Amino acid sequence: MMSRPQSLFAPDPLTAPKIASQHMTIVLAVFWAVVAFFTVVVSWADYSASPGRMIRLVPVTMAGGFLCFLLADFIRRGQGEHWRRRAVTTGLAVGVVALVYSVINLMFLAEWTDEPLEYGMLGGVGRQWLVDVGIFTAWCGVVLLLDSRGKVTPMGPDRSAGRRSRLRQVLKSVGLPTPLTTGRFDGIKASTLWRFQLSFWIANLLFTFLSTSAVVEELTNLWRNVVIEAGGLAVTYLIHVAVLRPTRQLELPIRFGLALGSSMLATCFYIVAMWLLWFEVFPTGLTINGIEPRGWSGLTGIAPRWFVFNMPTFIAWSAIYLVLESFGRIRAQERQIFDSAVLAQEAQLKMLRFQLNPHFLFNTINAISSLVIDNRNDEAESMLGRLSGFLRFALKTSPDDRVTLKEELDAQTLYLGIEQARFDSRLRVRHDIQPGLDRAILPSLILQPVLENSVKYAVSRSRTCVTVDIRARRSGDDLLLEIADSGGPDMPQSESTGVGLANIRARLDVLYGERARLDAGPVETGGFMVSIRLPIEFAPEEEEPEGEARHAHIDR
């Protein structure tokens, strides 16, 4: 069974729902981590005075994440409905979910006063409900944004994927490999990631060490900076593994938002690591504004300032990471386009080059059969040998192989020898080759369609002898090839469709572009002449032609 073609950057349709769920989970985790972070920042005085509130914030955040998951599922189930109905139902769902979350929030985090229970509960729920409506509305916006960015069309995630799939089918039909048309872009390369990680954090280590040495004036604190920067490297690698690499199919603004939220959380970890190494686990006696920041009060006192100072470090890391990944994606796309162009060129050449005339094979086999019936076995064997040699040349040379003019003429001599055996005295061949052009290089079998046309439309239709002239000469920096047949006064008008000449023009255009030209037309004697002009090149004397073409002229 033929395997389904894959795109380089688009996920497999069968795994798309799984990838979408993975993206939603990552976005959900980062979203609620940022919500919890801003909750602590807004109520920093309360949380610093009562560290136990931080623990109670965990189940509240988990409940909010679960409610957001249900809300996202509700929104997705409403796809396809009219936008007004969908907006109303989504608004009602946001109101109900926000009310449930407000009650949970107040149950775990509220500090009740001596006011009557009813007044305190209703007032607190009302104020908290308004805040939570904004949070869940923002989440609905994120969900709708993800859905609109990730729509899958009937052709796949994008139209270019459909074009690549069709290209792969064409290439597969002609037996060519497709090296870069399968798989997905896997984000930033591991080697590039680790070079970036080491360079970034070593530079940050140097800067941090110089700044702390200027304050503390002790070189023995270098190990603390090494451990802290190693922690920064570890947490950024975690961001790469858990957030940025799994969401590489999302668009850049969404991923930058995820990177920003992750940077906030990484900064908090970085601050705690610094605080532990400098003031708790291995205290140095260093003071800030005359006070040694020990314990929870010390951490809450220095955290806001350290957060402002260290947050730009992680934002810079995220920005550089996304730039490197985007550059890698562009390079991968360039390689994909280049390989696709090369494969398409090879496919085009193969289709153009392997159009052997079935009538030629049919007539040749019939002629051999007639010779055998007439007991002209020697002539039949000679004709069979020429056919074998010619087919060996045609099949063993690749579509883009180039051979010398001598080898091309040897192969065409085999073909014309077969036709002379068929038409006897009605075909005569003359060669006019300028000396020194035997090593001139040209595409293999480029003369074949022209000679086929001469035999089919001149020799086979004439009752008199037709002369086919093959001329080759040098014209400046070009090689000029001319094939002309004499035609005849009794030859009927040609009904050629021009397919052979069109194929030659296409091959010349693929191989040489505007540097090559083909001209064709009738001559005054009633015959027809084809002129091929292409850039002249010579094969080295000490080297044989590439590929298997060097064996093709041997008549075995």
Coordinates of C-alpha atoms in Angstrom, one line a residue, residues 1-552:
M1 CA 0.0 0.0 0.0
M2 CA 1.3 3.4 -0.9
S3 CA 2.2 5.5 2.2
R4 CA 0.6 8.8 2.6
P5 CA 2.9 11.8 1.7
Q6 CA 4.1 13.9 4.5
S7 CA 4.9 17.6 4.6
L8 CA 8.1 19.0 6.0
F9 CA 6.5 21.4 8.4
A10 CA 2.9 20.3 8.7
P11 CA 1.9 17.5 11.2
D12 CA 0.4 14.3 10.0
P13 CA -3.4 14.6 9.8
L14 CA -3.8 11.5 12.1
T15 CA -1.6 13.1 14.8
A16 CA -2.9 16.7 14.5
P17 CA -5.6 16.3 17.3
K18 CA -2.9 14.9 19.6
I19 CA -0.5 17.8 18.8
A20 CA -3.3 20.3 19.2
S21 CA -4.2 18.9 22.7
Q22 CA -0.5 19.1 23.6
H23 CA -0.3 22.7 22.5
M24 CA -3.4 23.5 24.5
T25 CA -2.0 21.9 27.6
I26 CA 1.2 23.8 27.4
V27 CA -0.6 27.1 26.8
L28 CA -2.9 26.4 29.7
A29 CA 0.0 25.7 32.1
V30 CA 1.9 28.8 31.1
F31 CA -1.3 31.0 31.2
W32 CA -2.2 30.0 34.8
A33 CA 1.4 30.1 35.9
V34 CA 1.4 33.8 34.8
V35 CA -2.0 34.4 36.4
A36 CA -0.6 33.0 39.7
F37 CA 2.5 35.1 39.3
F38 CA 0.6 38.4 38.8
T39 CA -1.7 37.4 41.7
V40 CA 1.3 37.2 44.0
V41 CA 2.7 40.5 42.6
V42 CA -0.5 42.4 43.0
S43 CA -1.0 41.1 46.6
W44 CA 2.7 41.0 47.4
A45 CA 2.3 42.6 50.8
D46 CA -0.3 39.9 51.9
Y47 CA 1.8 37.0 50.6
S48 CA 5.0 38.3 52.1
A49 CA 3.3 38.7 55.5
S50 CA 1.6 35.2 55.3
P51 CA 3.8 32.7 53.4
G52 CA 1.1 30.0 53.9
R53 CA -1.1 31.8 51.4
M54 CA 1.4 30.8 48.7
I55 CA 0.7 27.1 49.4
R56 CA -3.1 27.7 49.3
L57 CA -2.6 29.4 45.9
V58 CA -1.6 26.0 44.3
P59 CA -5.0 24.3 44.5
V60 CA -6.7 27.5 43.4
T61 CA -4.5 27.7 40.3
M62 CA -5.1 24.0 39.6
A63 CA -8.9 24.6 39.9
G64 CA -8.7 27.5 37.5
G65 CA -6.7 25.5 35.0
F66 CA -9.4 22.7 35.1
L67 CA -12.2 25.2 34.6
C68 CA -10.3 26.7 31.6
F69 CA -9.9 23.3 30.1
L70 CA -13.7 22.8 30.4
L71 CA -14.3 26.2 28.9
A72 CA -12.0 25.5 25.9
D73 CA -13.8 22.2 25.3
F74 CA -17.1 24.1 25.3
I75 CA -15.8 26.7 22.8
R76 CA -14.5 24.0 20.5
R77 CA -17.8 22.1 20.6
G78 CA -19.6 25.3 19.4
Q79 CA -17.6 25.6 16.2
G80 CA -19.8 25.9 13.1
E81 CA -22.6 27.7 14.9
H82 CA -23.6 31.3 14.1
W83 CA -21.2 33.8 15.6
R84 CA -23.9 35.6 17.5
R85 CA -25.2 32.5 19.2
R86 CA -21.6 31.4 19.8
A87 CA -20.8 34.7 21.4
V88 CA -23.8 34.6 23.7
T89 CA -23.3 31.1 24.9
T90 CA -19.6 31.7 25.4
G91 CA -20.4 34.8 27.5
L92 CA -22.8 32.9 29.7
A93 CA -20.2 30.1 30.1
V94 CA -17.5 32.6 31.1
G95 CA -19.9 34.1 33.7
V96 CA -20.7 30.7 35.2
V97 CA -17.1 29.5 35.2
A98 CA -15.9 32.8 36.7
L99 CA -18.5 32.6 39.5
V100 CA -17.4 29.1 40.4
Y101 CA -13.7 30.1 40.4
S102 CA -14.5 33.2 42.5
V103 CA -16.1 31.0 45.2
I104 CA -13.1 28.6 45.2
N105 CA -10.7 31.6 45.3
L106 CA -12.4 33.2 48.3
M107 CA -12.7 29.9 50.1
F108 CA -9.0 29.3 50.0
L109 CA -7.5 32.8 50.0
A110 CA -9.9 35.3 51.5
E111 CA -9.1 36.8 54.9
W112 CA -12.5 37.5 56.5
T113 CA -13.1 40.4 58.8
D114 CA -15.7 40.8 61.6
E115 CA -18.3 42.0 59.1
P116 CA -21.5 39.9 58.8
L117 CA -20.9 36.8 56.8
E118 CA -23.5 37.6 54.2
Y119 CA -22.1 41.1 53.5
G120 CA -18.5 40.0 53.4
M121 CA -19.2 36.9 51.3
L122 CA -21.4 38.7 48.7
G123 CA -19.1 41.7 48.4
G124 CA -16.0 39.6 48.1
V125 CA -17.6 37.3 45.5
G126 CA -18.8 40.2 43.5
R127 CA -15.5 42.0 43.4
Q128 CA -13.6 38.8 42.7
W129 CA -16.1 37.8 40.0
L130 CA -15.4 40.9 38.0
V131 CA -11.7 40.2 38.1
D132 CA -12.1 36.5 37.2
V133 CA -14.4 37.4 34.3
G134 CA -11.5 39.3 32.8
I135 CA -9.2 36.4 33.3
F136 CA -11.5 33.8 31.7
T137 CA -12.4 36.2 28.9
A138 CA -8.6 36.5 28.1
W139 CA -8.4 32.7 28.1
C140 CA -11.3 32.6 25.6
G141 CA -9.4 35.0 23.4
V142 CA -6.3 32.7 23.5
V143 CA -8.5 29.6 22.7
L144 CA -10.1 31.4 19.7
L145 CA -6.7 32.6 18.5
L146 CA -5.3 29.1 18.6
D147 CA -8.3 27.7 16.8
S148 CA -8.1 30.3 14.0
R149 CA -4.4 29.7 13.6
G150 CA -4.6 26.0 13.4
K151 CA -7.5 25.4 11.0
V152 CA -6.8 22.4 8.7
T153 CA -8.0 22.8 5.1
P154 CA -8.9 19.8 2.9
M155 CA -5.5 20.1 1.3
G156 CA -3.8 19.9 4.7
P157 CA -2.6 22.6 7.1
D158 CA -1.5 24.8 4.2
R159 CA -1.7 24.9 0.4
S160 CA 2.0 24.5 0.0
A161 CA 1.8 21.2 1.8
G162 CA -0.7 20.1 -0.9
R163 CA 1.7 21.2 -3.6
R164 CA 4.6 19.3 -2.0
S165 CA 2.4 16.2 -1.7
R166 CA 1.5 16.3 -5.4
L167 CA 5.2 16.9 -6.2
R168 CA 6.1 13.8 -4.2
Q169 CA 3.6 11.7 -6.1
V170 CA 5.1 12.8 -9.4
L171 CA 8.6 12.1 -8.2
K172 CA 7.6 8.7 -6.9
S173 CA 5.9 7.8 -10.1
V174 CA 9.2 8.2 -12.0
G175 CA 11.2 6.4 -9.4
L176 CA 13.1 9.4 -7.8
P177 CA 14.0 9.7 -4.1
T178 CA 12.3 12.3 -2.0
P179 CA 14.9 13.1 0.8
L180 CA 13.3 16.2 2.3
T181 CA 9.7 15.8 1.5
T182 CA 9.0 13.7 4.6
G183 CA 9.0 14.4 8.3
R184 CA 8.5 17.7 10.2
F185 CA 10.9 20.5 11.2
D186 CA 12.1 19.6 14.7
G187 CA 12.9 23.0 15.9
I188 CA 16.4 24.3 16.7
K189 CA 19.1 21.7 16.2
A190 CA 20.7 20.2 19.3
S191 CA 24.2 21.3 18.4
T192 CA 23.0 24.9 17.7
L193 CA 21.0 24.9 21.0
W194 CA 24.0 23.8 23.1
R195 CA 26.4 26.2 21.5
F196 CA 23.9 29.0 22.1
Q197 CA 23.3 27.8 25.7
L198 CA 27.0 27.6 26.6
S199 CA 27.9 30.9 24.9
F200 CA 24.9 32.8 26.5
W201 CA 25.4 31.5 30.1
I202 CA 29.2 31.8 30.1
A203 CA 28.9 35.4 29.0
N204 CA 26.3 35.9 31.7
L205 CA 28.6 34.2 34.2
L206 CA 31.4 36.6 33.3
F207 CA 29.2 39.6 33.6
T208 CA 27.7 38.4 37.0
F209 CA 31.2 37.6 38.4
L210 CA 32.6 41.0 37.5
S211 CA 29.7 42.8 39.0
T212 CA 29.7 40.8 42.2
S213 CA 33.5 41.0 42.5
A214 CA 33.2 44.8 42.4
V215 CA 30.9 44.7 45.4
V216 CA 32.2 41.8 47.4
E217 CA 35.8 41.9 46.2
E218 CA 36.3 38.2 46.8
L219 CA 37.3 35.8 44.1
T220 CA 36.2 32.8 46.3
N221 CA 32.6 33.5 45.4
L222 CA 33.1 32.4 41.8
W223 CA 31.7 29.0 42.5
R224 CA 28.4 30.5 43.7
N225 CA 28.0 32.3 40.3
V226 CA 28.9 29.0 38.5
V227 CA 26.1 27.1 40.3
I228 CA 23.6 29.9 39.7
E229 CA 24.3 30.2 36.0
A230 CA 24.2 26.4 35.7
G231 CA 20.7 26.6 37.3
G232 CA 19.8 29.3 34.7
L233 CA 21.1 27.0 31.9
A234 CA 19.0 24.1 33.3
V235 CA 15.8 26.1 33.6
T236 CA 16.1 27.5 30.0
Y237 CA 16.7 24.0 28.7
L238 CA 13.5 23.0 30.5
I239 CA 11.7 25.9 28.8
H240 CA 13.1 24.5 25.5
V241 CA 11.9 21.0 26.2
A242 CA 8.6 21.6 27.8
V243 CA 7.3 24.8 26.2
L244 CA 9.1 26.0 23.0
R245 CA 10.0 22.8 21.2
P246 CA 6.5 21.1 21.5
T247 CA 4.8 24.3 20.3
R248 CA 7.0 24.9 17.2
Q249 CA 4.0 24.6 14.9
L250 CA 2.3 27.7 16.5
E251 CA 2.9 31.1 15.1
L252 CA 5.6 33.5 16.4
P253 CA 3.4 35.9 18.4
I254 CA 1.8 33.0 20.3
R255 CA 5.2 31.4 21.0
F256 CA 6.7 34.7 22.1
G257 CA 3.8 35.1 24.6
L258 CA 4.6 31.6 25.9
A259 CA 8.3 32.4 26.1
L260 CA 7.5 35.6 28.0
G261 CA 5.4 33.8 30.6
S262 CA 8.1 31.1 30.9
S263 CA 10.7 33.8 31.4
M264 CA 8.8 35.2 34.3
L265 CA 8.7 31.8 36.0
A266 CA 12.4 31.1 35.2
T267 CA 13.3 34.5 36.8
C268 CA 11.6 33.5 40.0
F269 CA 13.5 30.3 40.1
Y270 CA 16.8 32.2 39.4
I271 CA 16.1 34.6 42.2
V272 CA 15.4 31.9 44.7
A273 CA 18.6 30.1 43.6
M274 CA 20.7 33.2 44.2
W275 CA 19.0 33.9 47.5
L276 CA 19.7 30.3 48.8
L277 CA 23.4 30.3 47.7
W278 CA 24.2 33.8 49.0
F279 CA 22.1 34.1 52.2
E280 CA 20.7 30.8 53.3
V281 CA 22.5 27.5 52.5
F282 CA 26.0 29.1 52.3
P283 CA 25.6 32.6 53.9
T284 CA 28.3 35.1 53.1
G285 CA 27.3 37.8 55.6
L286 CA 26.7 40.2 52.7
T287 CA 24.1 42.9 53.5
I288 CA 21.8 44.9 51.4
N289 CA 21.1 48.4 52.6
G290 CA 22.6 47.3 55.9
I291 CA 20.3 44.3 56.4
E292 CA 21.2 40.7 55.8
P293 CA 18.2 39.2 53.8
R294 CA 17.7 36.0 55.7
G295 CA 14.5 34.0 55.9
W296 CA 11.2 34.6 54.2
S297 CA 11.2 38.3 55.0
G298 CA 14.6 38.7 53.4
L299 CA 13.5 37.0 50.3
T300 CA 10.3 39.0 50.0
G301 CA 12.3 42.2 50.5
I302 CA 14.8 41.6 47.7
A303 CA 12.7 39.7 45.3
P304 CA 11.0 42.7 43.5
R305 CA 14.3 44.4 42.8
W306 CA 16.1 41.3 41.7
F307 CA 13.2 40.4 39.5
V308 CA 13.4 43.7 37.6
F309 CA 17.2 43.2 37.2
N310 CA 17.2 39.6 36.1
M311 CA 14.0 39.4 34.0
P312 CA 15.7 41.0 30.9
T313 CA 18.2 38.1 30.9
F314 CA 15.6 35.5 30.3
I315 CA 13.7 37.7 27.8
A316 CA 16.9 38.1 25.9
W317 CA 17.5 34.3 26.0
S318 CA 13.9 33.7 24.6
A319 CA 14.3 36.3 21.9
I320 CA 17.6 34.9 20.7
Y321 CA 16.2 31.4 20.8
L322 CA 13.3 32.3 18.6
V323 CA 15.5 34.1 16.2
L324 CA 17.8 31.1 15.9
E325 CA 14.9 28.8 15.4
S326 CA 13.3 31.0 12.8
F327 CA 16.6 31.2 11.0
G328 CA 16.9 27.4 11.1
R329 CA 13.3 27.1 9.8
I330 CA 14.2 29.4 6.9
R331 CA 17.3 27.4 6.1
A332 CA 15.3 24.2 6.1
Q333 CA 12.7 25.7 3.8
E334 CA 15.5 26.8 1.5
R335 CA 16.9 23.3 1.4
Q336 CA 13.4 21.9 0.8
I337 CA 12.8 24.3 -2.1
F338 CA 16.2 23.5 -3.6
D339 CA 15.8 19.8 -3.3
S340 CA 12.3 20.0 -4.7
A341 CA 13.6 22.0 -7.6
V342 CA 16.4 19.5 -8.3
L343 CA 14.1 16.5 -8.0
A344 CA 11.5 18.2 -10.3
Q345 CA 14.3 18.9 -12.8
E346 CA 15.4 15.3 -12.7
A347 CA 11.8 14.2 -13.1
Q348 CA 11.3 16.5 -16.0
L349 CA 14.5 15.3 -17.7
K350 CA 13.6 11.7 -17.1
M351 CA 10.1 12.1 -18.6
L352 CA 11.5 13.9 -21.6
R353 CA 14.5 11.6 -22.1
F354 CA 12.8 8.3 -21.8
Q355 CA 10.2 8.8 -24.5
L356 CA 11.5 6.2 -26.9
N357 CA 9.3 5.8 -29.9
P358 CA 7.3 2.6 -29.5
H359 CA 6.9 2.5 -33.3
F360 CA 10.7 2.3 -33.7
L361 CA 10.9 -0.8 -31.4
F362 CA 7.8 -2.4 -33.0
N363 CA 9.2 -1.9 -36.6
T364 CA 12.7 -3.0 -35.6
I365 CA 11.4 -6.2 -34.1
N366 CA 9.2 -6.9 -37.1
A367 CA 12.2 -6.3 -39.4
I368 CA 14.3 -8.7 -37.4
S369 CA 11.5 -11.3 -37.5
S370 CA 11.2 -10.9 -41.3
L371 CA 15.0 -11.4 -41.7
V372 CA 14.8 -14.6 -39.6
I373 CA 11.9 -15.9 -41.6
D374 CA 13.8 -15.3 -44.9
N375 CA 16.8 -17.1 -43.3
R376 CA 18.9 -14.0 -43.4
N377 CA 20.2 -14.8 -40.0
D378 CA 23.5 -12.9 -40.2
E379 CA 21.7 -9.7 -41.0
A380 CA 19.1 -10.3 -38.3
E381 CA 22.0 -10.9 -35.8
S382 CA 23.7 -7.7 -36.8
M383 CA 20.5 -5.8 -36.6
L384 CA 19.8 -7.3 -33.2
G385 CA 23.3 -6.4 -32.0
R386 CA 22.8 -2.7 -33.0
L387 CA 19.4 -2.6 -31.3
S388 CA 21.0 -4.1 -28.1
G389 CA 23.8 -1.6 -28.2
F390 CA 21.5 1.3 -28.7
L391 CA 19.1 0.3 -25.9
R392 CA 22.0 -0.2 -23.6
F393 CA 23.1 3.3 -24.2
A394 CA 19.6 4.7 -23.8
L395 CA 18.9 2.8 -20.5
K396 CA 22.3 3.1 -18.8
T397 CA 22.7 6.8 -19.2
S398 CA 20.9 9.0 -16.6
P399 CA 18.6 11.8 -17.9
D400 CA 21.1 14.5 -16.8
D401 CA 24.2 12.6 -18.0
R402 CA 26.4 14.4 -20.6
V403 CA 28.5 12.4 -23.1
T404 CA 31.0 13.3 -25.7
L405 CA 30.0 14.1 -29.3
K406 CA 31.8 10.9 -30.4
E407 CA 29.8 8.7 -28.1
E408 CA 26.6 10.4 -29.1
L409 CA 27.4 9.9 -32.8
D410 CA 28.4 6.2 -32.1
A411 CA 25.0 5.6 -30.5
Q412 CA 23.1 7.3 -33.3
T413 CA 25.1 5.3 -35.8
L414 CA 23.7 2.2 -34.2
Y415 CA 20.2 3.6 -34.5
L416 CA 20.7 4.7 -38.1
G417 CA 22.2 1.3 -38.9
I418 CA 18.9 -0.3 -37.8
E419 CA 16.9 2.1 -39.9
Q420 CA 19.2 1.5 -43.0
A421 CA 18.6 -2.2 -42.6
R422 CA 14.9 -1.6 -42.6
F423 CA 14.8 0.9 -45.5
D424 CA 17.8 -0.5 -47.4
S425 CA 18.8 2.0 -50.2
R426 CA 16.2 4.7 -49.3
L427 CA 18.4 6.1 -46.4
R428 CA 21.9 7.5 -46.7
V429 CA 23.8 9.2 -43.8
R430 CA 26.7 11.7 -44.2
H431 CA 28.8 13.1 -41.3
D432 CA 30.5 16.4 -41.5
I433 CA 32.3 16.9 -38.1
Q434 CA 34.8 19.7 -37.6
P435 CA 38.1 18.2 -36.3
G436 CA 38.8 18.6 -32.6
L437 CA 35.1 18.3 -31.6
D438 CA 35.1 14.6 -30.6
R439 CA 35.5 15.5 -26.9
A440 CA 32.8 18.2 -27.0
I441 CA 30.1 17.5 -24.3
L442 CA 26.4 17.5 -25.0
P443 CA 23.3 15.9 -23.3
S444 CA 22.9 12.2 -24.0
L445 CA 20.5 11.3 -26.9
I446 CA 19.8 14.9 -27.7
L447 CA 20.0 14.1 -31.4
Q448 CA 17.7 11.1 -31.2
P449 CA 14.3 12.8 -31.6
V450 CA 15.6 14.8 -34.6
L451 CA 16.8 11.7 -36.4
E452 CA 13.6 9.9 -35.5
N453 CA 11.7 12.7 -37.2
S454 CA 13.9 12.5 -40.3
V455 CA 13.3 8.8 -40.6
K456 CA 9.5 9.0 -39.8
Y457 CA 8.6 12.0 -41.9
A458 CA 11.2 11.9 -44.7
V459 CA 12.6 8.4 -45.3
S460 CA 9.4 6.4 -44.6
R461 CA 7.3 8.6 -46.9
S462 CA 9.7 9.0 -49.8
R463 CA 10.1 6.6 -52.7
T464 CA 13.6 7.9 -53.5
C465 CA 16.8 7.9 -51.5
V466 CA 16.8 10.5 -48.7
T467 CA 20.2 11.8 -47.4
V468 CA 20.5 12.7 -43.7
D469 CA 23.4 15.1 -43.1
I470 CA 24.8 15.4 -39.5
R471 CA 27.1 18.4 -39.1
A472 CA 29.0 19.7 -36.1
R473 CA 31.2 22.8 -35.9
R474 CA 32.4 25.4 -33.5
S475 CA 30.8 28.8 -33.6
G476 CA 32.7 31.1 -31.2
D477 CA 32.0 29.8 -27.7
D478 CA 29.1 27.6 -28.9
L479 CA 28.8 24.1 -30.3
L480 CA 26.5 24.2 -33.4
L481 CA 24.8 20.9 -34.4
E482 CA 22.8 20.6 -37.6
I483 CA 20.7 17.7 -38.9
A484 CA 19.2 18.1 -42.3
D485 CA 17.3 15.7 -44.5
S486 CA 17.0 16.1 -48.3
G487 CA 13.4 15.1 -48.4
G488 CA 12.3 14.5 -52.0
P489 CA 10.0 15.7 -54.7
D490 CA 7.5 12.9 -54.2
M491 CA 7.4 13.1 -50.4
P492 CA 4.0 14.1 -48.9
Q493 CA 3.6 17.1 -46.6
S494 CA 4.8 16.4 -43.1
E495 CA 2.2 15.9 -40.4
S496 CA 4.7 16.1 -37.4
T497 CA 3.2 17.2 -34.1
G498 CA 6.5 18.8 -33.0
V499 CA 6.6 16.7 -29.7
G500 CA 10.2 15.6 -30.3
L501 CA 11.4 19.2 -31.0
A502 CA 9.5 20.5 -28.0
N503 CA 11.2 17.9 -25.8
I504 CA 14.6 18.9 -27.0
R505 CA 13.8 22.6 -26.3
A506 CA 12.6 21.7 -22.8
R507 CA 15.8 19.7 -22.1
L508 CA 18.0 22.5 -23.3
D509 CA 16.0 25.0 -21.3
V510 CA 16.4 22.9 -18.1
L511 CA 20.1 22.3 -18.6
Y512 CA 21.3 25.6 -20.1
G513 CA 18.6 28.2 -19.9
E514 CA 18.9 31.0 -22.3
R515 CA 22.4 29.9 -23.3
A516 CA 21.1 27.2 -25.6
R517 CA 18.8 27.5 -28.6
L518 CA 17.0 25.3 -31.1
D519 CA 15.9 26.4 -34.6
A520 CA 14.0 24.2 -37.0
G521 CA 12.3 24.7 -40.4
P522 CA 12.1 23.5 -44.0
V523 CA 14.9 24.1 -46.5
E524 CA 14.7 25.0 -50.2
T525 CA 15.3 21.5 -51.4
G526 CA 12.1 20.3 -49.8
G527 CA 13.8 18.8 -46.8
F528 CA 13.9 19.9 -43.2
M529 CA 16.8 21.1 -41.0
V530 CA 17.2 21.4 -37.2
S531 CA 19.9 23.5 -35.7
I532 CA 21.0 23.1 -32.0
R533 CA 23.3 25.7 -30.4
L534 CA 24.6 25.2 -26.9
P535 CA 27.7 26.3 -24.9
I536 CA 30.8 24.3 -25.9
E537 CA 32.6 22.3 -23.2
F538 CA 35.2 19.6 -23.6
A539 CA 35.7 16.4 -21.6
P540 CA 39.2 15.9 -20.1
E541 CA 41.4 13.6 -22.2
E542 CA 42.6 11.6 -19.2
E543 CA 39.1 11.0 -17.8
E544 CA 36.3 8.9 -19.2
P545 CA 32.7 10.1 -19.3
E546 CA 30.7 10.0 -16.2
G547 CA 28.3 7.2 -15.3
E548 CA 27.8 4.1 -17.5
A549 CA 27.7 6.0 -20.7
R550 CA 31.3 5.1 -21.6
H551 CA 30.2 1.5 -22.3
A552 CA 27.2 2.4 -24.4

